[in-house]
Short mmCIF file of C-alpha atoms and ligand atoms in Angstrom, two decimals:
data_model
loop_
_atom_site.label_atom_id
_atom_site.label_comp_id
_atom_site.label_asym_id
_atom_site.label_seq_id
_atom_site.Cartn_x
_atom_site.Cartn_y
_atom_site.Cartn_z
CA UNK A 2 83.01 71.60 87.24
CA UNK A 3 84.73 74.85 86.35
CA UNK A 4 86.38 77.26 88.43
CA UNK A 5 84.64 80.78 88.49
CA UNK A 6 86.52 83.99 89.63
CA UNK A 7 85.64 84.70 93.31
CA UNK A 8 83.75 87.20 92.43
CA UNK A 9 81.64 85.83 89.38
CA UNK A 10 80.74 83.39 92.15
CA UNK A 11 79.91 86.00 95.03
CA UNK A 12 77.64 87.70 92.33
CA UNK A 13 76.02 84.87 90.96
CA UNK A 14 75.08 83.46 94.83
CA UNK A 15 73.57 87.10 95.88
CA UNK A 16 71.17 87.17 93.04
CA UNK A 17 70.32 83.29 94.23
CA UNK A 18 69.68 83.80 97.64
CA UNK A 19 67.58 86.81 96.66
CA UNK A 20 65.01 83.80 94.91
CA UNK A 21 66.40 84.25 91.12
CA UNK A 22 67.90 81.86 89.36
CA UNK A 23 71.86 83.14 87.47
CA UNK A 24 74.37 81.29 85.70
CA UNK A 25 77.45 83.13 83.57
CA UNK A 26 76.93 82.57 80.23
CA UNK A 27 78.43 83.38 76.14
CA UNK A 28 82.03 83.71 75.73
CA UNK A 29 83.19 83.05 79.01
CA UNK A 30 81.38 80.02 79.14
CA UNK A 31 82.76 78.79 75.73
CA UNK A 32 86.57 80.04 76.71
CA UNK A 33 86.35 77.60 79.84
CA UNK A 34 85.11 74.44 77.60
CA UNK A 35 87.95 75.38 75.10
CA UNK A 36 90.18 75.49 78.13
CA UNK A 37 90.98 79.25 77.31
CA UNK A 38 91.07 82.31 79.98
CA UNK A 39 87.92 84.22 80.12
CA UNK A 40 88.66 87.81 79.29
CA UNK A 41 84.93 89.45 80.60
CA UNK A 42 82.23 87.97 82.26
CA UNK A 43 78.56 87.87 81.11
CA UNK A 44 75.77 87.02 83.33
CA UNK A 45 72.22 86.42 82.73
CA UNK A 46 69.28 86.19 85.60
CA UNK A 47 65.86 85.91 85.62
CA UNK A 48 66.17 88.93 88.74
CA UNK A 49 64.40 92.09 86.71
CA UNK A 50 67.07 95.30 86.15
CA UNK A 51 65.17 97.01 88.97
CA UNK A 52 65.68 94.00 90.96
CA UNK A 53 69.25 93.19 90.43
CA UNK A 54 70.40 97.49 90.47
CA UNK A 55 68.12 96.60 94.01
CA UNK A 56 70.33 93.51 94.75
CA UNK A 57 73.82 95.11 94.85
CA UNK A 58 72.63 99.13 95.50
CA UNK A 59 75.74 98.63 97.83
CA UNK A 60 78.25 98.39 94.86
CA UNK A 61 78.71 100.39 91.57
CA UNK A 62 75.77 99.49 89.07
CA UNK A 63 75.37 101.54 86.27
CA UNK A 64 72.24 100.96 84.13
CA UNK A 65 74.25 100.58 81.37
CA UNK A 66 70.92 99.32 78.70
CA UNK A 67 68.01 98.98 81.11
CA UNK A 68 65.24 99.13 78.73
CA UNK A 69 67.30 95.81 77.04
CA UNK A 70 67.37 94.20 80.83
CA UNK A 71 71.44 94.91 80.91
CA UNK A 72 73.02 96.38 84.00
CA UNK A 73 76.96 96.22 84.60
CA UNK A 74 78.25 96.02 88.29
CA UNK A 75 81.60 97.24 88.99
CA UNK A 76 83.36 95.23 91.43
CA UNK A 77 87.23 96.62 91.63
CA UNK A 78 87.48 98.14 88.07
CA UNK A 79 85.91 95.33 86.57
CA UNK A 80 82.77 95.61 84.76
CA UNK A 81 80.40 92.77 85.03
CA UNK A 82 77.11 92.96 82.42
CA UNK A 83 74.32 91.29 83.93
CA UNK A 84 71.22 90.66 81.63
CA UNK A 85 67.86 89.54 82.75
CA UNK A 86 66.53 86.38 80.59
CA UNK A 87 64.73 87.92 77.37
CA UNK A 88 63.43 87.49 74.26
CA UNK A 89 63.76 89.71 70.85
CA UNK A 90 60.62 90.80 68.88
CA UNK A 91 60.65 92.10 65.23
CA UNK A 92 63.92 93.26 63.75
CA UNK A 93 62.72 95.85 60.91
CA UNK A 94 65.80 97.47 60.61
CA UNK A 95 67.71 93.59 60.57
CA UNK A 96 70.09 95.57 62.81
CA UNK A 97 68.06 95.34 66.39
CA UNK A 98 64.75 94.16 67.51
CA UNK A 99 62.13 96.55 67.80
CA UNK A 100 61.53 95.38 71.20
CA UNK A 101 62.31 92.99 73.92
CA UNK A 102 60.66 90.91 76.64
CA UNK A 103 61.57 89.95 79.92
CA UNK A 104 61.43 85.97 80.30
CA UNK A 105 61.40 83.43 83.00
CA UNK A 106 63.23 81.05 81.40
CA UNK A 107 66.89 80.34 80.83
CA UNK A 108 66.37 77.86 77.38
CA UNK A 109 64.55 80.65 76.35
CA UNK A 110 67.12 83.56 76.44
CA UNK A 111 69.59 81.26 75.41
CA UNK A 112 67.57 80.80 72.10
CA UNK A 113 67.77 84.61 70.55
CA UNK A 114 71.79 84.08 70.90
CA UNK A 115 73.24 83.82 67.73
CA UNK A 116 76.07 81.17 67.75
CA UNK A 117 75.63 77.52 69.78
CA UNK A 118 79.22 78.07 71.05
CA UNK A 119 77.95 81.29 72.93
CA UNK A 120 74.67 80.32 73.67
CA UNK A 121 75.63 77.68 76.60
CA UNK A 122 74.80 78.84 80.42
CA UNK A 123 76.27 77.66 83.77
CA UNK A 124 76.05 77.66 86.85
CA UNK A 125 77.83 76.49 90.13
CA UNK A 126 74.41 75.31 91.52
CA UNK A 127 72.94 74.79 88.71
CA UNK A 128 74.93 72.84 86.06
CA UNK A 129 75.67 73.62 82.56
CA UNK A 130 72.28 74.69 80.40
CA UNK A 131 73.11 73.73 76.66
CA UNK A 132 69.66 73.19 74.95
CA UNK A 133 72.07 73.73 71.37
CA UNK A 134 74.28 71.17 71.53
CA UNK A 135 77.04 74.40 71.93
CA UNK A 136 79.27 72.10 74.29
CA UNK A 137 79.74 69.58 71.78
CA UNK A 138 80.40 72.53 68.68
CA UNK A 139 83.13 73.95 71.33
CA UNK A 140 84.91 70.45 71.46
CA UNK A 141 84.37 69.85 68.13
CA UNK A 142 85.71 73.70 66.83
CA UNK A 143 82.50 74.05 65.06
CA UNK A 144 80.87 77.62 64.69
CA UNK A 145 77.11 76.97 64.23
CA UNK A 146 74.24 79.58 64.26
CA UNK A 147 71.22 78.72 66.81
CA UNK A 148 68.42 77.98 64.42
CA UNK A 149 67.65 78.58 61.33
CA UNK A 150 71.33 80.66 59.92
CA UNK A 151 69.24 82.63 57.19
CA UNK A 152 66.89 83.83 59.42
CA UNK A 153 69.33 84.65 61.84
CA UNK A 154 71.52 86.63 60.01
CA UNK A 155 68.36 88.53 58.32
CA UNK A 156 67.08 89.68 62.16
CA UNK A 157 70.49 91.29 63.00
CA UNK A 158 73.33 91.78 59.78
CA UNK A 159 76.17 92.42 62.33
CA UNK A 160 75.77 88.36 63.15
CA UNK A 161 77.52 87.41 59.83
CA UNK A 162 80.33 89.92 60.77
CA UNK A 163 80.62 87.98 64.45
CA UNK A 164 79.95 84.99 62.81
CA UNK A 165 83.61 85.57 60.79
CA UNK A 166 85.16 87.09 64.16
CA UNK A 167 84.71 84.06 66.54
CA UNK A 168 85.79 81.69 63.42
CA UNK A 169 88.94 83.65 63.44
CA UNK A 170 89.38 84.41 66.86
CA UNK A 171 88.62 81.20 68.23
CA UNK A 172 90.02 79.02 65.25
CA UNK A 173 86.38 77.69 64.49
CA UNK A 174 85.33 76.10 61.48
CA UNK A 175 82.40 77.48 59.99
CA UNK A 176 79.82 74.84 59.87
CA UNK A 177 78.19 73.91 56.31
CA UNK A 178 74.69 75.56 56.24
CA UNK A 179 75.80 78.81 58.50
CA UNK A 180 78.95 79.20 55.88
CA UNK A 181 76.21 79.35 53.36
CA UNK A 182 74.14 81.75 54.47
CA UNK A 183 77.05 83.71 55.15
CA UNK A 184 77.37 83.56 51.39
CA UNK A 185 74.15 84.22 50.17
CA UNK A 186 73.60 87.20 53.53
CA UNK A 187 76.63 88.80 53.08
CA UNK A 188 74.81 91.99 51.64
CA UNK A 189 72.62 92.06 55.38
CA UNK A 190 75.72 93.77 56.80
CA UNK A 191 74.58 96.94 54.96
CA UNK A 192 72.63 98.65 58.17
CA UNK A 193 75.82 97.98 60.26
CA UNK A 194 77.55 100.90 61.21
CA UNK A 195 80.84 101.37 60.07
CA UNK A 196 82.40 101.80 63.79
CA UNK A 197 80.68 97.75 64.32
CA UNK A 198 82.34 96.54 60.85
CA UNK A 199 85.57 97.93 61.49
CA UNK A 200 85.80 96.90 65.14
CA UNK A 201 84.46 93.26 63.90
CA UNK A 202 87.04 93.22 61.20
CA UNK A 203 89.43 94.34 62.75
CA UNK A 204 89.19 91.39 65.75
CA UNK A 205 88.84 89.11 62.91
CA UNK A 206 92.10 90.00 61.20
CA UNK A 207 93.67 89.59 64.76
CA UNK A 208 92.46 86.46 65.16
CA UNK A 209 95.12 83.06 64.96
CA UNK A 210 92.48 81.68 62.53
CA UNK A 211 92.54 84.68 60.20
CA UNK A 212 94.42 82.64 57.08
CA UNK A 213 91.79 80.46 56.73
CA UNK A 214 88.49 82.94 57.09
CA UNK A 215 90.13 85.49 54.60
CA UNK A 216 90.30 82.86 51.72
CA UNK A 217 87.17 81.26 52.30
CA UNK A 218 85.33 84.62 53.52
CA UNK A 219 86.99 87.19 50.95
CA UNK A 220 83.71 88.06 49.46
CA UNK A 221 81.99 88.55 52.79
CA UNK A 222 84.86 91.05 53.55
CA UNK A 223 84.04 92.58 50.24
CA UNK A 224 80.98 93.86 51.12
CA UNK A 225 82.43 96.23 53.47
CA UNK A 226 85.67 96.90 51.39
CA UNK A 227 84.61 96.62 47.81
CA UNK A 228 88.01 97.97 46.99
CA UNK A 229 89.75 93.85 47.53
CA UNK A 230 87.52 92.67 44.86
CA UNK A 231 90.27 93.59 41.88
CA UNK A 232 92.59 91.19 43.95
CA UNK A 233 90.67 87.94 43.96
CA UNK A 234 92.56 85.83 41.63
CA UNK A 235 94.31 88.75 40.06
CA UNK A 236 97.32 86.73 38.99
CA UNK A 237 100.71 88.04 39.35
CA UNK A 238 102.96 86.40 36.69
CA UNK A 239 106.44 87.22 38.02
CA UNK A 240 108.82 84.64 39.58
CA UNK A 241 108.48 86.42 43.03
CA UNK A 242 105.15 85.11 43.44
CA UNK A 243 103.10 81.82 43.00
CA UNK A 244 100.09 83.02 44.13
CA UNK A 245 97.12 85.39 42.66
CA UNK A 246 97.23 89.12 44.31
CA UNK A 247 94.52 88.21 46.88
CA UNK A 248 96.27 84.61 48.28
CA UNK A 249 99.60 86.53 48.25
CA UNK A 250 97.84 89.36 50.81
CA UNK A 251 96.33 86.83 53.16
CA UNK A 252 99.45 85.13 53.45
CA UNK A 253 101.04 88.52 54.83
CA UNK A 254 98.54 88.99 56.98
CA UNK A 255 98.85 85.92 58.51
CA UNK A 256 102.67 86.08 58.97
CA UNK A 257 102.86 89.43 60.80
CA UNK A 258 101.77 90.08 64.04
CA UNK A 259 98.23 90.61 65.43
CA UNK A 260 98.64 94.13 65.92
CA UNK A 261 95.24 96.14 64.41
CA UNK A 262 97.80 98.69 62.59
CA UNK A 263 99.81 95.72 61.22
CA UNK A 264 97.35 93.59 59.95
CA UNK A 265 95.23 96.48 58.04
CA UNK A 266 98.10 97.07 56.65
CA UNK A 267 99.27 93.80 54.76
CA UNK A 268 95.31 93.78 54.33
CA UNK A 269 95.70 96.53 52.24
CA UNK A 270 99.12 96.97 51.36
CA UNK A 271 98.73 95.73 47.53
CA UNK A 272 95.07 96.88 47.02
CA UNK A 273 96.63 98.46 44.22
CA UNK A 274 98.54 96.23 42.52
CA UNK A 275 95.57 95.33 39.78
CA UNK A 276 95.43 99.08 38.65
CA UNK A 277 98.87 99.37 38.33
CA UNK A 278 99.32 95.99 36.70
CA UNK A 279 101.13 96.17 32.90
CA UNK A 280 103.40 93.16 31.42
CA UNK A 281 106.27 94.24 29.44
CA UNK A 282 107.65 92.67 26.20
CA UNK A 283 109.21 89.49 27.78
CA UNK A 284 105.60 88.53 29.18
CA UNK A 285 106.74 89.73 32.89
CA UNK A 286 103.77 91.71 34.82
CA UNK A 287 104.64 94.55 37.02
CA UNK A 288 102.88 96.79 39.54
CA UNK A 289 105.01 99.91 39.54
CA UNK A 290 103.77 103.03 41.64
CA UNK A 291 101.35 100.43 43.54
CA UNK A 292 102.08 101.55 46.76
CA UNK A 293 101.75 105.28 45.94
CA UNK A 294 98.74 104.51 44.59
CA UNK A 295 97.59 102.18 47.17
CA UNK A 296 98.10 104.61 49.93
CA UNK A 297 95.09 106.85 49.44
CA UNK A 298 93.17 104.02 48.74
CA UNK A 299 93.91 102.93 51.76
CA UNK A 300 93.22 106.11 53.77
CA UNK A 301 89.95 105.92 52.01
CA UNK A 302 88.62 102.83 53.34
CA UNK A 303 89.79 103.03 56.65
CA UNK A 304 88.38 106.77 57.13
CA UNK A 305 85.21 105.48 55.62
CA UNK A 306 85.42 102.71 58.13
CA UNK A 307 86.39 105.07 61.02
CA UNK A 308 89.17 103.70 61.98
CA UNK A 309 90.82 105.45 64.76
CA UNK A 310 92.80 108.13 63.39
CA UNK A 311 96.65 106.85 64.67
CA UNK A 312 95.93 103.20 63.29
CA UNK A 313 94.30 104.81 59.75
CA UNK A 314 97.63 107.35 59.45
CA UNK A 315 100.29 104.68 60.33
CA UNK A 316 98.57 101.86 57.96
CA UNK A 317 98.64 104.55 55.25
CA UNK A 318 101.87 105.20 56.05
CA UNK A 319 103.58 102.42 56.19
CA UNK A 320 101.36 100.59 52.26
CA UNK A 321 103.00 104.05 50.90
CA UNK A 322 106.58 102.84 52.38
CA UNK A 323 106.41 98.91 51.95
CA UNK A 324 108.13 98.21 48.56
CA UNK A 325 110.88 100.89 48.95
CA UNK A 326 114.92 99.79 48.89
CA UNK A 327 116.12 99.45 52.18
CA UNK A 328 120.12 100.27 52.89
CA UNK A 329 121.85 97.76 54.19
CA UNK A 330 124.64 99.34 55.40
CA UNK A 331 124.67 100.89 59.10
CA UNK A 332 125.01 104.41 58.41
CA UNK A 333 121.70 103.54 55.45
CA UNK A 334 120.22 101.89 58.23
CA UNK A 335 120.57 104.97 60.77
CA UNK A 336 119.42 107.42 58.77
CA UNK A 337 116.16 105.64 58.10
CA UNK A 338 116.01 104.95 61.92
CA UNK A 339 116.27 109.23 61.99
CA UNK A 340 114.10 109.65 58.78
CA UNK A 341 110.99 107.04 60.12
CA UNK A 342 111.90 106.91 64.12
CA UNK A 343 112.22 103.94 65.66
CA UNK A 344 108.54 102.82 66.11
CA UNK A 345 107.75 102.92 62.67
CA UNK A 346 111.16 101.95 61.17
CA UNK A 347 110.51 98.22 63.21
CA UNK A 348 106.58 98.11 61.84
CA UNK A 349 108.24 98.73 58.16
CA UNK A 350 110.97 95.62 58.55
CA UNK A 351 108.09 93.96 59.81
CA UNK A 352 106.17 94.51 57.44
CA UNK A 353 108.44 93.85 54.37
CA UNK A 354 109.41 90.56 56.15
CA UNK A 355 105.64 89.85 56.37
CA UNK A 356 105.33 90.35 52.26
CA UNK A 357 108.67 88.54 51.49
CA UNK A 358 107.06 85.25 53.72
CA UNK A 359 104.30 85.36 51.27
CA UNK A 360 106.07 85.51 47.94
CA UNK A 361 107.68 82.18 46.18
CA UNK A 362 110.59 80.54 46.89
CA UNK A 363 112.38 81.96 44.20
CA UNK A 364 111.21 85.29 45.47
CA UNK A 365 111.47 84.60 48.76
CA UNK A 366 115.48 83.97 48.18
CA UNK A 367 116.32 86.79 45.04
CA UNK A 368 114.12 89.65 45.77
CA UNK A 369 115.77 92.86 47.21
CA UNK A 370 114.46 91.91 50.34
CA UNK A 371 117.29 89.36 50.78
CA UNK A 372 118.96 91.82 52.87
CA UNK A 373 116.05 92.14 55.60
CA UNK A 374 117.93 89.49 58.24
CA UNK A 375 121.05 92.12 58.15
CA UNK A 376 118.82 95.24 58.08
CA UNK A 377 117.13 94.13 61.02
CA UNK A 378 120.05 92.83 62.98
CA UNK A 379 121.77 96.45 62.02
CA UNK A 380 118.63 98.05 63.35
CA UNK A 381 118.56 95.92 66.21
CA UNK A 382 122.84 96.89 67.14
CA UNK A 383 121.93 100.65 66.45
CA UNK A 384 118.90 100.79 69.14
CA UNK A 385 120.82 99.01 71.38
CA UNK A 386 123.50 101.01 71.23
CA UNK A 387 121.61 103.92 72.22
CA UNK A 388 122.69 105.43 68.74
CA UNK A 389 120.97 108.93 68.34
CA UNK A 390 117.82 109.21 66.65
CA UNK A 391 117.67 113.34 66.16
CA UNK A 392 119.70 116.19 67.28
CA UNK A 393 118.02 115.94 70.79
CA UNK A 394 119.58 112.82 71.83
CA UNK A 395 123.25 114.19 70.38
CA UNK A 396 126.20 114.69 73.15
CA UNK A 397 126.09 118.00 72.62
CA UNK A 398 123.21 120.60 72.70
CA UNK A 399 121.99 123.66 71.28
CA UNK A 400 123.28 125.71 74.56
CA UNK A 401 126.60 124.17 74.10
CA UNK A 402 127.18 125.56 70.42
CA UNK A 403 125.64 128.99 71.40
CA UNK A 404 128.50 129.20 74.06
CA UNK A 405 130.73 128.95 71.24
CA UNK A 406 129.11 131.71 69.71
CA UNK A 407 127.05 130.03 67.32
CA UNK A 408 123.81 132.32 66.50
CA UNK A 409 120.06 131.96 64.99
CA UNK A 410 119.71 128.84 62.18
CA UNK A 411 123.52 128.48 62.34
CA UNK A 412 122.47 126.35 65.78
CA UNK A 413 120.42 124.50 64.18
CA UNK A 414 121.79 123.19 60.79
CA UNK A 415 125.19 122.94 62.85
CA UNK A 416 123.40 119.95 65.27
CA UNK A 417 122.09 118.41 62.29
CA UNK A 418 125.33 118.29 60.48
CA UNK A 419 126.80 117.08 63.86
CA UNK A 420 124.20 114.17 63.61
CA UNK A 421 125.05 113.43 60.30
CA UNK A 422 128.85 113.34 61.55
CA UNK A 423 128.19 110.73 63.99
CA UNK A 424 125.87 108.38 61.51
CA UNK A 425 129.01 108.50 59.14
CA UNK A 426 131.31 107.52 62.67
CA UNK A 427 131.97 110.05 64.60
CA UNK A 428 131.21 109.04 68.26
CA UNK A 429 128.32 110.78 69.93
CA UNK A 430 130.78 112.17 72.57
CA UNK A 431 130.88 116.06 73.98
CA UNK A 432 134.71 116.65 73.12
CA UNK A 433 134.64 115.38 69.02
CA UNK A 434 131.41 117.00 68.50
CA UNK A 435 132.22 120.39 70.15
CA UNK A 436 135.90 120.31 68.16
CA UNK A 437 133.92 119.82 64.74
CA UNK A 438 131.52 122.47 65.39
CA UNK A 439 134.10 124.99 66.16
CA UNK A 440 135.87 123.72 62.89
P1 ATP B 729 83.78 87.59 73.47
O1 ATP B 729 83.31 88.43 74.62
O2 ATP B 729 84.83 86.59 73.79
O3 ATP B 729 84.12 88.39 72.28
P2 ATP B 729 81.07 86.62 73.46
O4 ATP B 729 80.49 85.35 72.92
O5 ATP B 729 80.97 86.83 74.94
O6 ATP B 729 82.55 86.68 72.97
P3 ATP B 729 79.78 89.14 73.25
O7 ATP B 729 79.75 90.06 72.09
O8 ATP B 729 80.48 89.56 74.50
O9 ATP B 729 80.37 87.79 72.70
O10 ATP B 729 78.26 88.79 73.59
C1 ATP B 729 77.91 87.99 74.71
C2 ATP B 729 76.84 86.98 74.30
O11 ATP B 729 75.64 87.68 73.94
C3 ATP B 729 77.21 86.15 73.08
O12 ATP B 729 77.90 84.97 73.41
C4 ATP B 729 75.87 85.87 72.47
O13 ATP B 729 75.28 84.76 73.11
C5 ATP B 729 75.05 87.10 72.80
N1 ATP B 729 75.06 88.11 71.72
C6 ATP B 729 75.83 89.23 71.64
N2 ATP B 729 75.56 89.93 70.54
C7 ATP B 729 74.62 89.25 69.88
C8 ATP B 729 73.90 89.47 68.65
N3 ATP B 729 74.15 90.53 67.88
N4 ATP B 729 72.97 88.56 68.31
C9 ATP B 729 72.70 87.48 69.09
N5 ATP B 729 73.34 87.21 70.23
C10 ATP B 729 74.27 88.09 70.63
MG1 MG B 730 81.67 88.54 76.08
#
């Protein structure tokens, strides 16, 4: 019925002929309903860990959570997780159960799985094992917890973070009574730890479905980052907006790119626009020094989250750059290139064309971000060009000007005058360059 890498198949038949029954099961299953590529494979057997380390002792098993029943076999740099049918028992810490048991039974291991779309098992020789109707919720694009949501969400808090990760990630809706207990459970997230929440989040804010959970979800999300609350209908009376400080952010998030760095960072970009908020005498609001401010704010949350340290400094970075004036001239446009580098010159344009797509029309078509388009097509000319970014990539070099006799920090400032020459037109070639250094 589907069609199983080679391997996934190979694995699945050893552990049958040894007498146990196997199928692959969760999101691998679900991606091949939804007609999407399977990016890992999990596999569950009733075969014991001893049993299936026993089964394949001629291949790379590492008893990666044995005591859980989980072994993953490496078969040419690929990790498969194979985990022997069990049950959960007692979740004190509504983070993990205090134990588990080994089970015999497929329908039963498929019932501690928390969402119908992952708990759904097959099988070449076997067939499909959906005792949750999770076939159906796949078709359908329905996200549905397996039992009771409540009590789900209460045994292990990092469910409701999932929960808002597959919706996004997989474009789910989030059906009615499991959207409610996300609600009212939101606060059972508190025993995650932050590495789970921010790896969670940030595969939710990377996810084509993100628009959708961030305006229905915002107050799930603010549980981990109380600093958004302020921006939930925080209006924004100016005629470069239309919508309230929080609808304005989603919309940039959902306009630039899933890439973790980018997305944190029109998460966060105007977090704080409330505290900086004053209106003047003609009634219009503004939100002067808000990215200043918003910077450490930002670095705050996303250390407290620890977030990896590049992805943290770049996001903080680039809220502290977002609302500056951009030149639109090319010698403007190549000094910024020198000033930021290229890497995060391109992140800034795309980031300020991320916030213009979620201001009004008016705004959209007056603000000082008009210019973008020709900013980014001057940017585009300039790399393309080869044009040079810093002294090292000049025509001439600092051995050149100390065979003219050039000495000590003359060297130096000379090469960075020279690039300065050659962003106001001078070509980057050896002969000009070495005649204006001698002059
Ligand atoms: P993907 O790998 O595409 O992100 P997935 O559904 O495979 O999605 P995993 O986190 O890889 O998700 O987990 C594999 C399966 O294990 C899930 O489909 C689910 O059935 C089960 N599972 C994982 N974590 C939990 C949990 N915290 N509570 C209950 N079931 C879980
Ligand atoms: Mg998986």
């Amino acid at each position: 019925m589907f069609t199983l890498p080679e391997t996934v198949l190979s694995i699945l038949s050893r552990l049958e002929s040894a007498g146990h029954a196997a199928y692959a099961v969760g999101g691998a299953v679900r991606d091949l309903i939804r007609g999407a590529t399977p990016h890992d494979w999990d596999l569950t057997t009733s075969a014991r860990p001893e049993e299936v380390m026993a089964i394949f002792a001629d291949e790379t098993v590492v008893p990666t959570g044995l005591q859980h029943g989980t072994v993953t076999l490496v078969i040419d740099h690929i990790p498969y997780e194979i985990t022997t049918f069990r049950g959960e028992i007692g979740y004190t810490d509504h983070r993990r159960p205090d134990a588990v048991e080994f089970l015999d039974s497929i329908e039963a291991d498929l019932a501690r799985r928390d969402f119908t779309a992952g708990a759904i098992a097959y099988s070449p020789a076997r067939g499909l094992c959906d005792p949750f109707g999770g076939v159906a919720d796949v078709k359908a694009g329905v996200l549905r917890a397996v039992g009771d949501p409540m009590t789900r969400f209460a045994e292990d808090g990092l469910r409701v973070l999932r929960a808002l990760r597959f919706a996004s990630a997989c474009g789910f809706t989030i059906e009615e009574k499991t959207a409610r207990a996300l609600h009212e459970g939101k606060h059972l997230i508190a025993p995650v730890a932050a590495e789970r929440i921010y790896s969670e989040l940030t595969r939710t804010l990377c996810g084509a479905g993100v628009e959708a959970v961030l305006l229905s979800y915002g107050d799930v999300i603010a549980e981990a980052i109380p600093e958004l609350i302020p921006l939930f209908g925080f209006p924004q009376n100016t005629s470069y907006h239309d919508r309230d400080v929080w609808a304005h952010t989603v919309a940039t998030v959902a306009a630039i790119e899933p890439d973790p760095v980018l997305r944190w960072t029109m998460l966060l970009h105007d977090v704080a626009k409330p505290a900086c908020h004053y209106v003047d005498e003609r009634g219009t609001a503004h939100f002067k020094t808000h990215p200043e401010k918003g910077a450490p704010i930002a670095d705050g949350i996303l250390a407290r989250l620890k977030a990896e340290r590049v992805t943290r400094e770049e996001a903080t970075a680039l809220i502290y750059l977002h609302d500056i004036d951009l030149p639109d001239d090319r010698a403007g446009v190549h000094r910024l290139l020198v000033k930021l580098g290229k890497e995060r010159t391109l992140r800034l344009l795309a980031v300020k064309e991320a916030d213009l797509a979620g201001k009004s029309p008016y705004g959209r078509t007056h603000g000082r971000d008009v210019i973008l388009p020709r900013v980014r097509e001057i940017a585009k000319s300039l790399l393309a060009e080869g044009a040079p970014l810093s002294v090292r990539d000049l025509a001439v070099s600092g051995t050149d000007l100390l065979a003219l006799g050039l000495a000590g920090r003359q060297v130096g400032d000379t090469l960075t005058r020279l690039l300065e020459e050659v962003i106001d037109g001078t070509p980057n070639e050896r002969n000009p360059l070495l005649a204006l250094a001698r002059a």
